[in-house]
Every structure is written in C-alpha cells, then in structure tokens.
Short mmCIF file of C-alpha atoms in Angstrom, two decimals:
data_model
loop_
_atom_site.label_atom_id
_atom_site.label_comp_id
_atom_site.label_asym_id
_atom_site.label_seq_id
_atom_site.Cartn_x
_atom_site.Cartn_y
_atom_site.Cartn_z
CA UNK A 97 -105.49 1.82 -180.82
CA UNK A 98 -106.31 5.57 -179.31
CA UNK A 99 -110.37 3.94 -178.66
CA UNK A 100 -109.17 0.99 -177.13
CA UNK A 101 -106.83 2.96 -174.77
CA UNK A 102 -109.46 5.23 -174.02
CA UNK A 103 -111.93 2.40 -173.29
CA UNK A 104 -109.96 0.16 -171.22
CA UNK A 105 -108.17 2.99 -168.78
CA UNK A 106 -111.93 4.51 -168.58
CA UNK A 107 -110.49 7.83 -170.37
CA UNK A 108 -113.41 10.27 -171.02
CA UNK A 109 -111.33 13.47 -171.91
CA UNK A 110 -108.62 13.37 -174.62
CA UNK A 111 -106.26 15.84 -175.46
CA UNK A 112 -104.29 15.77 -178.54
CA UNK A 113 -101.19 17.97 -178.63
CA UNK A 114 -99.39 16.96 -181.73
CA UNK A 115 -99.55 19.11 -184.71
CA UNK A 116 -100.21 17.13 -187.29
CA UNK A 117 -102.62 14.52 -185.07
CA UNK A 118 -105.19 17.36 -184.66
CA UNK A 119 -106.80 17.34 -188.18
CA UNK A 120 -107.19 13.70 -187.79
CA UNK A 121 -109.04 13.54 -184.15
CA UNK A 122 -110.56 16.41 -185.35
CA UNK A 123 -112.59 13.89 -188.09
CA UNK A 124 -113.43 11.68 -185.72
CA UNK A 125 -114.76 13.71 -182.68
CA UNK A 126 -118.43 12.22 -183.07
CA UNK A 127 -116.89 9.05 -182.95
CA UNK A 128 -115.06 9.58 -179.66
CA UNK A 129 -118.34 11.17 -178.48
CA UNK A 130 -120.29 8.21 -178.97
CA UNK A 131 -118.18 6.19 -176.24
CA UNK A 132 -118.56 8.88 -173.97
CA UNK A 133 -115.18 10.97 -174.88
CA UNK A 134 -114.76 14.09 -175.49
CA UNK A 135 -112.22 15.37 -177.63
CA UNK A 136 -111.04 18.98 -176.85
CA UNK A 137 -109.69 19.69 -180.44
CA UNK A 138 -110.78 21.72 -183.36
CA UNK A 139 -112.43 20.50 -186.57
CA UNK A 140 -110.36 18.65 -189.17
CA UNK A 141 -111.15 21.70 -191.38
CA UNK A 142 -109.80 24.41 -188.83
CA UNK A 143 -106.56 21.89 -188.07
CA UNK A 144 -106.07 21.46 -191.78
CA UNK A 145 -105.81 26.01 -191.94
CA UNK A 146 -103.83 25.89 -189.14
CA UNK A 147 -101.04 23.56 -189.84
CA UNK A 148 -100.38 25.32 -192.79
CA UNK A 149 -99.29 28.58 -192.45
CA UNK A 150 -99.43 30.28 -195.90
CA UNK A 151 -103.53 28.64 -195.66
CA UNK A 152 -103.73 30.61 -192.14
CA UNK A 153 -102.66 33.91 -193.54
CA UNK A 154 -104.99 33.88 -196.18
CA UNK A 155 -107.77 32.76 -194.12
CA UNK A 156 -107.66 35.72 -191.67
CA UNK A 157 -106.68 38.24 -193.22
CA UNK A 158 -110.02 37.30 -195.26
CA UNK A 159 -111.65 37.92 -192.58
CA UNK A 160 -110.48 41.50 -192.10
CA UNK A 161 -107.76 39.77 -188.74
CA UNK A 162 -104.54 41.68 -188.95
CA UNK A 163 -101.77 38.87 -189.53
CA UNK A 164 -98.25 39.09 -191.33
CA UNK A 165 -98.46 39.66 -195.35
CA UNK A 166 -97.81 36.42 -196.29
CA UNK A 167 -96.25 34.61 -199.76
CA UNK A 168 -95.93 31.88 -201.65
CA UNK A 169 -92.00 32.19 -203.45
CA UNK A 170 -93.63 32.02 -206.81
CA UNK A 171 -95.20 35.10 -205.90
CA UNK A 172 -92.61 36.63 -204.80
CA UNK A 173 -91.12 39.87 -206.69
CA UNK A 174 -87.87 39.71 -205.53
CA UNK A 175 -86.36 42.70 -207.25
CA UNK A 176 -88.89 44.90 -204.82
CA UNK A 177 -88.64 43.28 -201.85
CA UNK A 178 -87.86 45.25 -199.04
CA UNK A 179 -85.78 43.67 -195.85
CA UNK A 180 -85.93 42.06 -193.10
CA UNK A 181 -88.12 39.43 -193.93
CA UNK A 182 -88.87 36.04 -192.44
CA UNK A 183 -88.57 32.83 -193.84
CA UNK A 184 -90.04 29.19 -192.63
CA UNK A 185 -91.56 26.25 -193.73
CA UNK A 186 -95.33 26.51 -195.00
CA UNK A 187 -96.22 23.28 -192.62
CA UNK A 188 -93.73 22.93 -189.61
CA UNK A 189 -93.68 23.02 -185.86
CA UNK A 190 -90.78 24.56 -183.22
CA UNK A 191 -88.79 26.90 -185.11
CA UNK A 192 -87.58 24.50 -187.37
CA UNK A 193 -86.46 25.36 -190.62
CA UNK A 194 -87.46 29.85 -189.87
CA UNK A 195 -84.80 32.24 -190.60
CA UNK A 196 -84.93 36.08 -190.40
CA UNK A 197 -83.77 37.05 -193.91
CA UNK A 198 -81.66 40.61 -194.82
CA UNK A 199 -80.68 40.33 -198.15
CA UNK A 200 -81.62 39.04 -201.48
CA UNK A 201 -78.52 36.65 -201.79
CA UNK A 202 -79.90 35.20 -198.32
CA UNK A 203 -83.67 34.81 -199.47
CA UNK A 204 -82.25 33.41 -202.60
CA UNK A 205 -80.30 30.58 -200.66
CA UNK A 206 -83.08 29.82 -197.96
CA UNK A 207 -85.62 29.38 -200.43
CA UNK A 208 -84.14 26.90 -201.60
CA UNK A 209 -82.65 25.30 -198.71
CA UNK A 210 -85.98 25.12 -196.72
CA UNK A 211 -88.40 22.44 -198.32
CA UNK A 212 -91.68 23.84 -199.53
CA UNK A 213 -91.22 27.21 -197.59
CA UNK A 214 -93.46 30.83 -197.07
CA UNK A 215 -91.86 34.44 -196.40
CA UNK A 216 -93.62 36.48 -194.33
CA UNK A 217 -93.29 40.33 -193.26
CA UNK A 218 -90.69 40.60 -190.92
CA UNK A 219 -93.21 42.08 -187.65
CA UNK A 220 -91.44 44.60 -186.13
CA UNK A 221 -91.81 44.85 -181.40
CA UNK A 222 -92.39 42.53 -178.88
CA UNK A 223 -93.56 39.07 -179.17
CA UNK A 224 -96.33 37.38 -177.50
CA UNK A 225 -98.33 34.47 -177.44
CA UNK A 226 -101.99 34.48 -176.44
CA UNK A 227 -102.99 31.13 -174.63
CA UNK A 228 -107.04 30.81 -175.12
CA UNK A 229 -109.56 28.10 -174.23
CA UNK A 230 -112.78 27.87 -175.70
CA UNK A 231 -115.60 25.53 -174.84
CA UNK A 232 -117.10 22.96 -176.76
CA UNK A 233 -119.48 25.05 -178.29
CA UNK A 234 -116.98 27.62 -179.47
CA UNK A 235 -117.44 30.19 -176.21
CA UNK A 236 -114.24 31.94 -175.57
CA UNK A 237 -113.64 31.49 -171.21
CA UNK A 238 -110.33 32.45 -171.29
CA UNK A 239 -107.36 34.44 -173.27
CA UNK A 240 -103.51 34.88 -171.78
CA UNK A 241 -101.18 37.00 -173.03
CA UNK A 242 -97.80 36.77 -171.97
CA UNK A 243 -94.66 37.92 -173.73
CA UNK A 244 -91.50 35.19 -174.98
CA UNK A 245 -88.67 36.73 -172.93
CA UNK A 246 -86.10 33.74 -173.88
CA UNK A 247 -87.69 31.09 -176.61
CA UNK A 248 -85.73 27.80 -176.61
CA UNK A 249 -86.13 25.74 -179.96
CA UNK A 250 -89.45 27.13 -180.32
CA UNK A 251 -90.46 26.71 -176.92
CA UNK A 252 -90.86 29.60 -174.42
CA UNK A 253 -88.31 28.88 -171.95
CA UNK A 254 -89.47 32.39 -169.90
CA UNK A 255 -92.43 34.86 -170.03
CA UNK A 256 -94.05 37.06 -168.07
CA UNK A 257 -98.08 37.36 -168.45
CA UNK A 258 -99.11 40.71 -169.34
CA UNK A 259 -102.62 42.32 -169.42
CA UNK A 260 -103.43 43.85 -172.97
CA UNK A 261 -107.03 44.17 -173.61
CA UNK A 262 -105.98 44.62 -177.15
CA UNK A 263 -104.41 41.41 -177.96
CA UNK A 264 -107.38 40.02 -175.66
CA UNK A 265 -110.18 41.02 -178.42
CA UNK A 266 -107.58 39.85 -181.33
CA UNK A 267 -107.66 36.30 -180.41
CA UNK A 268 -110.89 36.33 -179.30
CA UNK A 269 -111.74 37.26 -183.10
CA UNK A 270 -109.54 34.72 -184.15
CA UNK A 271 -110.80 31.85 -182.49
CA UNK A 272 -114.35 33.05 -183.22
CA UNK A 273 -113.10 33.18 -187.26
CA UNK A 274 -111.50 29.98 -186.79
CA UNK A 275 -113.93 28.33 -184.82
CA UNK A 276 -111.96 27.17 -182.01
CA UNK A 277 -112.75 24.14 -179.94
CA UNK A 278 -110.50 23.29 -176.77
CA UNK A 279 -107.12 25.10 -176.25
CA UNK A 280 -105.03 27.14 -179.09
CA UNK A 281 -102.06 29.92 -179.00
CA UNK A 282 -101.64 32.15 -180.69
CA UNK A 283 -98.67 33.98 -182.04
CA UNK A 284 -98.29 37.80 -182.71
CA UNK A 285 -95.90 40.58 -182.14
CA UNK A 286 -96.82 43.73 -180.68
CA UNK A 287 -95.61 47.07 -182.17
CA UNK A 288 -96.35 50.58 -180.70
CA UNK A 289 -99.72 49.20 -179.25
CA UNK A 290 -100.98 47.41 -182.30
CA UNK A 291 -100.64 43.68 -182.55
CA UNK A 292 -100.10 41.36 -185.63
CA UNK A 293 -100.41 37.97 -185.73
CA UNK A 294 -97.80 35.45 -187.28
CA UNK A 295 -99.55 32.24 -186.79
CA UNK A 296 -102.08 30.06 -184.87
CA UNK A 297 -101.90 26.64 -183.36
CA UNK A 298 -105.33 25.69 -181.94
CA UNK A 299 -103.73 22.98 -179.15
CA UNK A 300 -101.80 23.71 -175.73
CA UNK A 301 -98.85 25.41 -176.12
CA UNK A 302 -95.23 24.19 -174.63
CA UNK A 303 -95.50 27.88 -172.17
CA UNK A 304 -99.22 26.65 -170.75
CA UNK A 305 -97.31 25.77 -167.18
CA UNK A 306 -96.96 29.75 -166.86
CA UNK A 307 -100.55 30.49 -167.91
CA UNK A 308 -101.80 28.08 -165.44
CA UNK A 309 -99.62 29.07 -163.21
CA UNK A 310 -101.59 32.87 -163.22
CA UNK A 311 -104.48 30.95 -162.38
CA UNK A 312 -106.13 29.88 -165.80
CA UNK A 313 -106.54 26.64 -165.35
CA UNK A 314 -107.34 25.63 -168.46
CA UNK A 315 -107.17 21.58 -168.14
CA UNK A 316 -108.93 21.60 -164.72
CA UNK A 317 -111.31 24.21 -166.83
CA UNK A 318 -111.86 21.11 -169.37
#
C-alpha cells in the first residue's frame, strides 16, 4: 500500500516515524530505492536494537558508550539492590508503562504489573535529548542538545537547546556504533558534567519543532 502511495502522489522521500514501523522499512530500503525513494531510516538490524531497550544497553555499553546499567528481572538480586531505580517496559514508546522505583515492595509489585519489563539505574541530573541527523551514508551533519524542562506523556512539551560539546561527541559515537541512517534522539541525563545515556530512538523525535526551530533543519536537510 506504502509503494503505491508513494508512486501515485510522486513521493521520492519517506519518513517513517513509528516505532515499531522502522525495522520493517528498514528491510526494504533497496526496494524503495529502486522506484526512486529514499527511505531516511536505519537498518532493520539497528531498528530491531533500538526498539528494545534491554538489546540497546547491551549493545553500547559493548562498545565501551556510557548508558544506564541495565537488567533483565531474572537477573536481578533483589536483596542488594540499592534505590532509586527505574522501571519500564523492555519494548515500549512514550512513557508508558516507566516508573521510578524506591523500595523493594514497589519493584516487587511493578515487575509484575508491567508486561515483559527492564530496570535500569536510576541516572541521577538533568535530562536531555540529543536530536542528530546523519546522511545516507552514515555522516553525522548535525547533533542538538536541548534539555526536557516539562515532558508531557513522553513528549517534551518545553526545552531549551543547550550547547554541550560533551553530549555532542556522545551521540556522535552512538550513531557511529549504531550506524545511524536519517534522524534519531537520543536520551541521556547529565550529572556533574558527565552524561549517560538511557535509550535511543533512531527516528524524529516529538521535540524536533524546537531543534528546527534553532536552525537545524533537519527535513529541509533531507
């Protein structure tokens, strides 16, 4: 349906924004490119990390990227745990299902309240999300910090770009790792100057009108 669309309006850039469409355009980008699309998405492989989160966390932190210990709850040693922690579901989108957790009797309930779930290290500062675009062959043009001030089911609902050469060079190592194609964002909290990331979604995110707005044009860039 998408490659008749695309072929009857004349469409020659798509854009998928959908979590868990990006795997599947990712598959299929040669065939898009063979009517003359392009696709400005990542591979199926990188979408497939991405989307889930406990997959993400072991990826980069592979890779020597600092990012939020991470667990699986059957590898959890509850007696030792030390609190706050964070709780949310291993494949989700917009907050849903993510708790902060303070207590044993509260990990104990949200893990098994929240289907199929990870707890990660409660991050400690500010948080931020980098916007970055990266070309088609993987060049990194751009990278946009800018700090959540008030986040709205997941969504930043105000931020204020900031200038941090710091968390600059972290994404740009991340979407080198991960092999970015297109647009991504991502997520990390920034604690006495040293960032940590919490998670990665290579598509726009729902703050991109601010980036933009600061002059990164990143669709008109596309």
């Amino acid at each position: 349906i998408v490659k008749s669309i695309c072929f009857r309006e004349r469409i020659h850039l798509l854009i998928p924004t959908i979590d868990d469409e990006l795997p599947l355009f990712g598959r299929h980008t040669e065939d898009f490119k063979a009517m003359g699309i392009r696709v400005s998405v990542s591979s199926e492989r990188t979408g497939l990390i991405c989307n889930d989160k406990y997959s993400t966390a072991q990826f980069l932190r592979d890779k020597g990227i600092p990012f939020a210990e991470t667990w699986l709850p059957k590898d959890l040693d509850i007696p030792r745990l030390k609190y706050p922690l964070f709780l949310k579901p291993r494949i989700g989108r917009g907050s849903v299902g993510a708790f902060a957790i303070n207590n044993e009797r509260e990990l104990r309930f949200f893990l098994d309240y929240v289907p199929d779930p990870i707890v990660q290290q409660y991050l400690s500062g500010r948080e931020y999300t980098v916007d970055l675009l990266a070309d088609f062959r993987g060049r990194v043009i751009s990278a946009v910090p800018r700090e959540r001030m008030v986040v709205r089911s997941g969504v930043t609902d105000r931020g204020k770009t900031f200038n941090h050469p710091g968390m600059i060079q972290l994404a740009v190592r991340t979407a080198e790792a991960l092999e970015i194609r297109g647009a991504a964002n991502i997520q990390m909290k920034l604690h006495r100057d040293r960032a940590t990331i919490f998670e990665v979604n290579p598509r726009f995110s729902g703050g991109i009108p601010l980036t933009i707005a600061d002059g990164a044009d990143f669709p008109a860039w596309l």
